[in-house]
Amino acid sequence: MDTAEMVESTKMSTVLESGWQKQLASEFTEPYMLHLKEFLQTSKNSKKIIYPKSQDVFQAFNLTPFEDTKVVILGQDPYHGPNQAIGLCFAVAPGIKVPPSLQNIYKELKADVNIPIVQHGNLIPWAKQGVFLLNSVLTVEAGKPASHQGKGWEQFTNTVIQRLNAQDRPLVFLLWGAYAQKKGALVDANKHLVLQAAHPSPFAAARGFFGCRHFSKTNEFLIRTGQTPIDWHLPEQA
């Protein structure tokens, strides 16, 4: 990964949407982020393949501006297979087989709000409506799941959650699985709606993800708080 593209010196104007830039620019001068940058540069110099592509690392931020965020879905780290990760949790690039966890998300969506199941992983229409699809860790080495955990991204995304939590406007946080739920400690549940369920992976979905009705509950909350609900429909073709 070309970290010069991730952070050009300490400037973020070419990387992050302006609202996120205002919220997060100072993070890129923090020691932990400089260490992360060094780690990524060393990985690049060692010819390691890093996902997603450098221009997609912050795609969630650029597709869902800070001021427009209404719903936060938190994932763990990017997919580690070729051409899968695009910088949005659970989503995959066009032409890539829908991963099992996303298949289960689609099944719950159909059961909850009768949304037809599609055969692609393009979640950009959600992101453009204010659904912030954030991974806790934003990069991964090819073929090595969780390989970039503990390198600094978690501190960065903790700050992201804290900035969102501090907003006056009530948001919805969808925390699926124990890893995501740990981030829930950063959220004021008296201000925001925090919905928790099992992870949608095939190993856990039957233990509480199926039947959670998070999609309808999200829209009920948004309507109740005077916000536009999410249209969860996805195009038939990616």
PDB file of C-alpha atoms in Angstrom:
ATOM      1  CA  MET A   1       0.000   0.000   0.000  1.00  0.00           C
ATOM      2  CA  ASP A   2       1.278   3.443  -0.904  1.00  0.00           C
ATOM      3  CA  THR A   3       1.029   5.227   2.419  1.00  0.00           C
ATOM      4  CA  ALA A   4       1.918   8.501   0.731  1.00  0.00           C
ATOM      5  CA  GLU A   5      -1.526   8.225  -0.802  1.00  0.00           C
ATOM      6  CA  MET A   6      -3.029   7.435   2.597  1.00  0.00           C
ATOM      7  CA  VAL A   7      -1.470  10.470   4.204  1.00  0.00           C
ATOM      8  CA  GLU A   8       0.283  13.122   2.170  1.00  0.00           C
ATOM      9  CA  SER A   9       2.456  14.529   4.937  1.00  0.00           C
ATOM     10  CA  THR A  10      -0.252  15.439   7.459  1.00  0.00           C
ATOM     11  CA  LYS A  11      -2.709  16.826   4.917  1.00  0.00           C
ATOM     12  CA  MET A  12      -5.974  14.981   4.437  1.00  0.00           C
ATOM     13  CA  SER A  13      -7.809  17.166   1.946  1.00  0.00           C
ATOM     14  CA  THR A  14      -7.182  14.692  -0.862  1.00  0.00           C
ATOM     15  CA  VAL A  15      -8.093  11.689   1.305  1.00  0.00           C
ATOM     16  CA  LEU A  16     -11.111  12.432   3.467  1.00  0.00           C
ATOM     17  CA  GLU A  17     -14.430  14.127   2.960  1.00  0.00           C
ATOM     18  CA  SER A  18     -14.270  17.629   4.469  1.00  0.00           C
ATOM     19  CA  GLY A  19     -16.439  16.880   7.509  1.00  0.00           C
ATOM     20  CA  TRP A  20     -14.356  13.848   8.417  1.00  0.00           C
ATOM     21  CA  GLN A  21     -11.198  15.810   7.702  1.00  0.00           C
ATOM     22  CA  LYS A  22     -12.235  18.409  10.254  1.00  0.00           C
ATOM     23  CA  GLN A  23     -12.948  15.711  12.822  1.00  0.00           C
ATOM     24  CA  LEU A  24      -9.898  13.517  12.260  1.00  0.00           C
ATOM     25  CA  ALA A  25      -7.033  15.527  10.753  1.00  0.00           C
ATOM     26  CA  SER A  26      -5.219  15.839  14.083  1.00  0.00           C
ATOM     27  CA  GLU A  27      -5.144  12.037  14.457  1.00  0.00           C
ATOM     28  CA  PHE A  28      -2.651  11.762  11.620  1.00  0.00           C
ATOM     29  CA  THR A  29       0.041  13.506  13.624  1.00  0.00           C
ATOM     30  CA  GLU A  30      -0.404  11.252  16.661  1.00  0.00           C
ATOM     31  CA  PRO A  31       2.473   8.834  17.447  1.00  0.00           C
ATOM     32  CA  TYR A  32       0.295   5.744  17.003  1.00  0.00           C
ATOM     33  CA  MET A  33      -0.663   6.819  13.484  1.00  0.00           C
ATOM     34  CA  LEU A  34       2.939   7.560  12.551  1.00  0.00           C
ATOM     35  CA  HIS A  35       3.858   4.062  13.740  1.00  0.00           C
ATOM     36  CA  LEU A  36       0.998   2.641  11.672  1.00  0.00           C
ATOM     37  CA  LYS A  37       2.199   4.533   8.626  1.00  0.00           C
ATOM     38  CA  GLU A  38       5.695   3.133   9.167  1.00  0.00           C
ATOM     39  CA  PHE A  39       4.309  -0.398   9.504  1.00  0.00           C
ATOM     40  CA  LEU A  40       2.387  -0.058   6.245  1.00  0.00           C
ATOM     41  CA  GLN A  41       5.389   1.384   4.447  1.00  0.00           C
ATOM     42  CA  THR A  42       7.576  -1.476   5.670  1.00  0.00           C
ATOM     43  CA  SER A  43       4.966  -3.949   4.449  1.00  0.00           C
ATOM     44  CA  LYS A  44       4.941  -2.284   1.052  1.00  0.00           C
ATOM     45  CA  ASN A  45       8.717  -2.305   0.862  1.00  0.00           C
ATOM     46  CA  SER A  46       8.648  -6.039   1.645  1.00  0.00           C
ATOM     47  CA  LYS A  47       6.394  -6.566  -1.401  1.00  0.00           C
ATOM     48  CA  LYS A  48       3.469  -7.656   0.725  1.00  0.00           C
ATOM     49  CA  ILE A  49       0.023  -7.266  -0.826  1.00  0.00           C
ATOM     50  CA  ILE A  50      -2.275  -5.094   1.249  1.00  0.00           C
ATOM     51  CA  TYR A  51      -6.053  -4.861   0.887  1.00  0.00           C
ATOM     52  CA  PRO A  52      -7.993  -2.800   0.066  1.00  0.00           C
ATOM     53  CA  LYS A  53      -6.304  -0.713  -2.628  1.00  0.00           C
ATOM     54  CA  SER A  54      -4.839   2.492  -1.239  1.00  0.00           C
ATOM     55  CA  GLN A  55      -7.513   4.642  -2.867  1.00  0.00           C
ATOM     56  CA  ASP A  56     -10.235   2.580  -1.167  1.00  0.00           C
ATOM     57  CA  VAL A  57      -8.904   2.510   2.416  1.00  0.00           C
ATOM     58  CA  PHE A  58     -11.057   5.488   3.417  1.00  0.00           C
ATOM     59  CA  GLN A  59     -13.940   4.851   1.039  1.00  0.00           C
ATOM     60  CA  ALA A  60     -16.467   4.541   3.881  1.00  0.00           C
ATOM     61  CA  PHE A  61     -15.599   8.088   4.968  1.00  0.00           C
ATOM     62  CA  ASN A  62     -15.793   9.523   1.482  1.00  0.00           C
ATOM     63  CA  LEU A  63     -19.107   7.896   0.596  1.00  0.00           C
ATOM     64  CA  THR A  64     -20.758   8.772   3.919  1.00  0.00           C
ATOM     65  CA  PRO A  65     -19.923  12.324   5.031  1.00  0.00           C
ATOM     66  CA  PHE A  66     -19.671  12.946   8.759  1.00  0.00           C
ATOM     67  CA  GLU A  67     -22.668  15.279   8.836  1.00  0.00           C
ATOM     68  CA  ASP A  68     -24.806  12.819   6.843  1.00  0.00           C
ATOM     69  CA  THR A  69     -24.124   9.726   8.943  1.00  0.00           C
ATOM     70  CA  LYS A  70     -27.304   8.255  10.398  1.00  0.00           C
ATOM     71  CA  VAL A  71     -26.491   4.569  10.865  1.00  0.00           C
ATOM     72  CA  VAL A  72     -23.178   2.910  11.794  1.00  0.00           C
ATOM     73  CA  ILE A  73     -22.543  -0.736  10.918  1.00  0.00           C
ATOM     74  CA  LEU A  74     -19.273  -1.924  12.390  1.00  0.00           C
ATOM     75  CA  GLY A  75     -17.194  -4.731  10.929  1.00  0.00           C
ATOM     76  CA  GLN A  76     -13.886  -6.205  12.045  1.00  0.00           C
ATOM     77  CA  ASP A  77     -11.251  -6.047   9.308  1.00  0.00           C
ATOM     78  CA  PRO A  78     -11.280  -6.140   5.493  1.00  0.00           C
ATOM     79  CA  TYR A  79     -11.696  -9.253   3.408  1.00  0.00           C
ATOM     80  CA  HIS A  80      -8.275 -10.739   2.695  1.00  0.00           C
ATOM     81  CA  GLY A  81      -8.994 -12.392  -0.674  1.00  0.00           C
ATOM     82  CA  PRO A  82      -8.104 -10.950  -4.096  1.00  0.00           C
ATOM     83  CA  ASN A  83     -10.331  -8.098  -5.284  1.00  0.00           C
ATOM     84  CA  GLN A  84     -12.796  -8.451  -2.401  1.00  0.00           C
ATOM     85  CA  ALA A  85     -12.198  -5.495  -0.074  1.00  0.00           C
ATOM     86  CA  ILE A  86     -13.396  -2.056  -1.148  1.00  0.00           C
ATOM     87  CA  GLY A  87     -13.207  -0.121   2.126  1.00  0.00           C
ATOM     88  CA  LEU A  88     -16.792  -0.803   3.224  1.00  0.00           C
ATOM     89  CA  CYS A  89     -17.486  -3.429   5.857  1.00  0.00           C
ATOM     90  CA  PHE A  90     -19.304  -6.524   4.562  1.00  0.00           C
ATOM     91  CA  ALA A  91     -19.351  -5.185   0.972  1.00  0.00           C
ATOM     92  CA  VAL A  92     -17.343  -6.627  -1.916  1.00  0.00           C
ATOM     93  CA  ALA A  93     -16.395  -5.419  -5.370  1.00  0.00           C
ATOM     94  CA  PRO A  94     -18.640  -6.069  -8.382  1.00  0.00           C
ATOM     95  CA  GLY A  95     -18.191  -9.525  -9.867  1.00  0.00           C
ATOM     96  CA  ILE A  96     -17.051 -11.031  -6.565  1.00  0.00           C
ATOM     97  CA  LYS A  97     -19.141 -13.798  -5.007  1.00  0.00           C
ATOM     98  CA  VAL A  98     -21.266 -12.599  -2.093  1.00  0.00           C
ATOM     99  CA  PRO A  99     -19.503 -13.710   1.135  1.00  0.00           C
ATOM    100  CA  PRO A 100     -21.448 -15.893   3.599  1.00  0.00           C
ATOM    101  CA  SER A 101     -21.903 -13.140   6.215  1.00  0.00           C
ATOM    102  CA  LEU A 102     -23.394 -10.790   3.637  1.00  0.00           C
ATOM    103  CA  GLN A 103     -25.619 -13.575   2.355  1.00  0.00           C
ATOM    104  CA  ASN A 104     -27.016 -13.871   5.881  1.00  0.00           C
ATOM    105  CA  ILE A 105     -27.466 -10.103   6.122  1.00  0.00           C
ATOM    106  CA  TYR A 106     -29.540 -10.302   2.942  1.00  0.00           C
ATOM    107  CA  LYS A 107     -31.592 -13.182   4.403  1.00  0.00           C
ATOM    108  CA  GLU A 108     -32.408 -11.153   7.512  1.00  0.00           C
ATOM    109  CA  LEU A 109     -33.204  -8.117   5.368  1.00  0.00           C
ATOM    110  CA  LYS A 110     -35.698 -10.205   3.380  1.00  0.00           C
ATOM    111  CA  ALA A 111     -37.268 -11.674   6.507  1.00  0.00           C
ATOM    112  CA  ASP A 112     -37.430  -8.315   8.295  1.00  0.00           C
ATOM    113  CA  VAL A 113     -38.511  -5.806   5.639  1.00  0.00           C
ATOM    114  CA  ASN A 114     -39.139  -8.043   2.600  1.00  0.00           C
ATOM    115  CA  ILE A 115     -36.243  -6.688   0.565  1.00  0.00           C
ATOM    116  CA  PRO A 116     -35.398  -8.973  -2.397  1.00  0.00           C
ATOM    117  CA  ILE A 117     -32.074 -10.788  -2.117  1.00  0.00           C
ATOM    118  CA  VAL A 118     -29.513  -9.673  -4.697  1.00  0.00           C
ATOM    119  CA  GLN A 119     -26.579 -11.609  -6.085  1.00  0.00           C
ATOM    120  CA  HIS A 120     -23.889  -8.978  -5.571  1.00  0.00           C
ATOM    121  CA  GLY A 121     -22.138  -7.250  -2.684  1.00  0.00           C
ATOM    122  CA  ASN A 122     -22.479  -3.609  -3.715  1.00  0.00           C
ATOM    123  CA  LEU A 123     -23.595  -1.696  -0.604  1.00  0.00           C
ATOM    124  CA  ILE A 124     -22.717   1.750  -1.937  1.00  0.00           C
ATOM    125  CA  PRO A 125     -26.417   2.729  -2.163  1.00  0.00           C
ATOM    126  CA  TRP A 126     -26.622   2.287   1.620  1.00  0.00           C
ATOM    127  CA  ALA A 127     -23.454   4.300   2.182  1.00  0.00           C
ATOM    128  CA  LYS A 128     -24.774   7.183   0.111  1.00  0.00           C
ATOM    129  CA  GLN A 129     -27.875   7.351   2.324  1.00  0.00           C
ATOM    130  CA  GLY A 130     -25.893   7.748   5.531  1.00  0.00           C
ATOM    131  CA  VAL A 131     -25.094   4.156   6.458  1.00  0.00           C
ATOM    132  CA  PHE A 132     -21.473   4.317   7.602  1.00  0.00           C
ATOM    133  CA  LEU A 133     -19.913   0.923   6.836  1.00  0.00           C
ATOM    134  CA  LEU A 134     -16.864   1.013   9.089  1.00  0.00           C
ATOM    135  CA  ASN A 135     -14.324  -1.707   9.727  1.00  0.00           C
ATOM    136  CA  SER A 136     -12.479  -1.482  13.055  1.00  0.00           C
ATOM    137  CA  VAL A 137      -9.238  -2.201  11.186  1.00  0.00           C
ATOM    138  CA  LEU A 138      -8.915  -0.640   7.736  1.00  0.00           C
ATOM    139  CA  THR A 139      -6.218  -2.781   6.102  1.00  0.00           C
ATOM    140  CA  VAL A 140      -5.115  -6.418   5.976  1.00  0.00           C
ATOM    141  CA  GLU A 141      -2.367  -8.462   4.368  1.00  0.00           C
ATOM    142  CA  ALA A 142      -3.493 -10.715   1.545  1.00  0.00           C
ATOM    143  CA  GLY A 143      -4.417 -14.177   2.767  1.00  0.00           C
ATOM    144  CA  LYS A 144      -3.807 -13.329   6.418  1.00  0.00           C
ATOM    145  CA  PRO A 145      -7.000 -12.421   8.293  1.00  0.00           C
ATOM    146  CA  ALA A 146      -6.575 -10.080  11.268  1.00  0.00           C
ATOM    147  CA  SER A 147      -2.918  -9.492  10.296  1.00  0.00           C
ATOM    148  CA  HIS A 148      -3.180  -5.719  10.850  1.00  0.00           C
ATOM    149  CA  GLN A 149      -4.965  -5.857  14.177  1.00  0.00           C
ATOM    150  CA  GLY A 150      -3.088  -4.220  17.016  1.00  0.00           C
ATOM    151  CA  LYS A 151      -1.138  -1.900  14.707  1.00  0.00           C
ATOM    152  CA  GLY A 152      -3.054   1.295  15.470  1.00  0.00           C
ATOM    153  CA  TRP A 153      -6.210   1.189  13.407  1.00  0.00           C
ATOM    154  CA  GLU A 154      -8.319   0.309  16.448  1.00  0.00           C
ATOM    155  CA  GLN A 155      -7.279   3.538  18.169  1.00  0.00           C
ATOM    156  CA  PHE A 156      -8.137   5.486  15.048  1.00  0.00           C
ATOM    157  CA  THR A 157     -11.590   3.935  14.714  1.00  0.00           C
ATOM    158  CA  ASN A 158     -12.211   4.399  18.441  1.00  0.00           C
ATOM    159  CA  THR A 159     -11.759   8.111  17.791  1.00  0.00           C
ATOM    160  CA  VAL A 160     -14.149   7.850  14.846  1.00  0.00           C
ATOM    161  CA  ILE A 161     -16.821   6.307  17.091  1.00  0.00           C
ATOM    162  CA  GLN A 162     -16.216   8.937  19.768  1.00  0.00           C
ATOM    163  CA  ARG A 163     -16.663  11.755  17.239  1.00  0.00           C
ATOM    164  CA  LEU A 164     -19.925  10.237  16.045  1.00  0.00           C
ATOM    165  CA  ASN A 165     -21.091   9.681  19.612  1.00  0.00           C
ATOM    166  CA  ALA A 166     -20.497  13.352  20.408  1.00  0.00           C
ATOM    167  CA  GLN A 167     -22.963  14.508  17.764  1.00  0.00           C
ATOM    168  CA  ASP A 168     -26.206  15.976  19.050  1.00  0.00           C
ATOM    169  CA  ARG A 169     -28.202  14.178  16.376  1.00  0.00           C
ATOM    170  CA  PRO A 170     -29.212  10.665  17.485  1.00  0.00           C
ATOM    171  CA  LEU A 171     -27.639   7.869  15.439  1.00  0.00           C
ATOM    172  CA  VAL A 172     -28.181   4.132  15.155  1.00  0.00           C
ATOM    173  CA  PHE A 173     -25.283   1.789  15.926  1.00  0.00           C
ATOM    174  CA  LEU A 174     -25.630  -1.789  14.687  1.00  0.00           C
ATOM    175  CA  LEU A 175     -23.154  -3.962  16.583  1.00  0.00           C
ATOM    176  CA  TRP A 176     -23.053  -7.530  15.325  1.00  0.00           C
ATOM    177  CA  GLY A 177     -20.850  -9.930  17.247  1.00  0.00           C
ATOM    178  CA  ALA A 178     -18.643  -9.584  20.315  1.00  0.00           C
ATOM    179  CA  TYR A 179     -15.866  -7.707  18.529  1.00  0.00           C
ATOM    180  CA  ALA A 180     -18.178  -4.925  17.365  1.00  0.00           C
ATOM    181  CA  GLN A 181     -19.999  -4.836  20.677  1.00  0.00           C
ATOM    182  CA  LYS A 182     -16.807  -3.926  22.515  1.00  0.00           C
ATOM    183  CA  LYS A 183     -16.956  -0.616  20.655  1.00  0.00           C
ATOM    184  CA  GLY A 184     -20.380  -0.084  22.170  1.00  0.00           C
ATOM    185  CA  ALA A 185     -18.693   1.079  25.362  1.00  0.00           C
ATOM    186  CA  LEU A 186     -17.843   4.279  23.460  1.00  0.00           C
ATOM    187  CA  VAL A 187     -21.474   5.041  22.637  1.00  0.00           C
ATOM    188  CA  ASP A 188     -24.004   6.845  24.834  1.00  0.00           C
ATOM    189  CA  ALA A 189     -27.032   4.570  24.634  1.00  0.00           C
ATOM    190  CA  ASN A 190     -29.168   7.263  26.251  1.00  0.00           C
ATOM    191  CA  LYS A 191     -28.635   9.472  23.213  1.00  0.00           C
ATOM    192  CA  HIS A 192     -28.252   6.951  20.395  1.00  0.00           C
ATOM    193  CA  LEU A 193     -29.966   3.682  19.526  1.00  0.00           C
ATOM    194  CA  VAL A 194     -27.544   0.796  20.050  1.00  0.00           C
ATOM    195  CA  LEU A 195     -28.723  -2.522  18.622  1.00  0.00           C
ATOM    196  CA  GLN A 196     -26.706  -5.664  19.316  1.00  0.00           C
ATOM    197  CA  ALA A 197     -26.976  -9.147  17.844  1.00  0.00           C
ATOM    198  CA  ALA A 198     -24.849 -12.151  17.012  1.00  0.00           C
ATOM    199  CA  HIS A 199     -22.496 -11.824  14.073  1.00  0.00           C
ATOM    200  CA  PRO A 200     -24.065 -12.708  10.698  1.00  0.00           C
ATOM    201  CA  SER A 201     -21.366 -15.282   9.907  1.00  0.00           C
ATOM    202  CA  PRO A 202     -22.572 -18.860   9.326  1.00  0.00           C
ATOM    203  CA  PHE A 203     -20.969 -19.822  12.644  1.00  0.00           C
ATOM    204  CA  ALA A 204     -23.106 -17.424  14.680  1.00  0.00           C
ATOM    205  CA  ALA A 205     -26.091 -16.098  12.731  1.00  0.00           C
ATOM    206  CA  ALA A 206     -28.525 -18.688  14.096  1.00  0.00           C
ATOM    207  CA  ARG A 207     -27.645 -17.627  17.646  1.00  0.00           C
ATOM    208  CA  GLY A 208     -29.389 -14.271  17.455  1.00  0.00           C
ATOM    209  CA  PHE A 209     -28.703 -12.484  14.202  1.00  0.00           C
ATOM    210  CA  PHE A 210     -31.588 -14.089  12.385  1.00  0.00           C
ATOM    211  CA  GLY A 211     -34.733 -12.496  13.734  1.00  0.00           C
ATOM    212  CA  CYS A 212     -33.019  -9.431  15.203  1.00  0.00           C
ATOM    213  CA  ARG A 213     -35.076  -7.121  12.939  1.00  0.00           C
ATOM    214  CA  HIS A 214     -32.400  -4.439  13.058  1.00  0.00           C
ATOM    215  CA  PHE A 215     -33.331  -2.985   9.687  1.00  0.00           C
ATOM    216  CA  SER A 216     -36.930  -2.212  10.606  1.00  0.00           C
ATOM    217  CA  LYS A 217     -35.928  -1.080  14.104  1.00  0.00           C
ATOM    218  CA  THR A 218     -33.413   1.306  12.558  1.00  0.00           C
ATOM    219  CA  ASN A 219     -36.018   2.933  10.357  1.00  0.00           C
ATOM    220  CA  GLU A 220     -38.549   3.129  13.160  1.00  0.00           C
ATOM    221  CA  PHE A 221     -35.999   5.043  15.238  1.00  0.00           C
ATOM    222  CA  LEU A 222     -35.021   7.348  12.373  1.00  0.00           C
ATOM    223  CA  ILE A 223     -38.645   8.225  11.704  1.00  0.00           C
ATOM    224  CA  ARG A 224     -39.326   8.733  15.406  1.00  0.00           C
ATOM    225  CA  THR A 225     -36.410  11.176  15.626  1.00  0.00           C
ATOM    226  CA  GLY A 226     -37.463  13.144  12.548  1.00  0.00           C
ATOM    227  CA  GLN A 227     -34.941  11.653  10.123  1.00  0.00           C
ATOM    228  CA  THR A 228     -35.385  10.087   6.708  1.00  0.00           C
ATOM    229  CA  PRO A 229     -35.438   6.281   6.895  1.00  0.00           C
ATOM    230  CA  ILE A 230     -33.010   4.142   4.917  1.00  0.00           C
ATOM    231  CA  ASP A 231     -34.201   2.573   1.679  1.00  0.00           C
ATOM    232  CA  TRP A 232     -32.589  -0.832   2.122  1.00  0.00           C
ATOM    233  CA  HIS A 233     -33.323  -1.914  -1.461  1.00  0.00           C
ATOM    234  CA  LEU A 234     -30.267  -2.633  -3.606  1.00  0.00           C
ATOM    235  CA  PRO A 235     -30.155  -2.614  -7.405  1.00  0.00           C
ATOM    236  CA  GLU A 236     -30.602  -5.993  -9.049  1.00  0.00           C
ATOM    237  CA  GLN A 237     -27.264  -5.566 -10.807  1.00  0.00           C
ATOM    238  CA  ALA A 238     -24.094  -4.256  -9.139  1.00  0.00           C
TER     239      ALA A 238
END
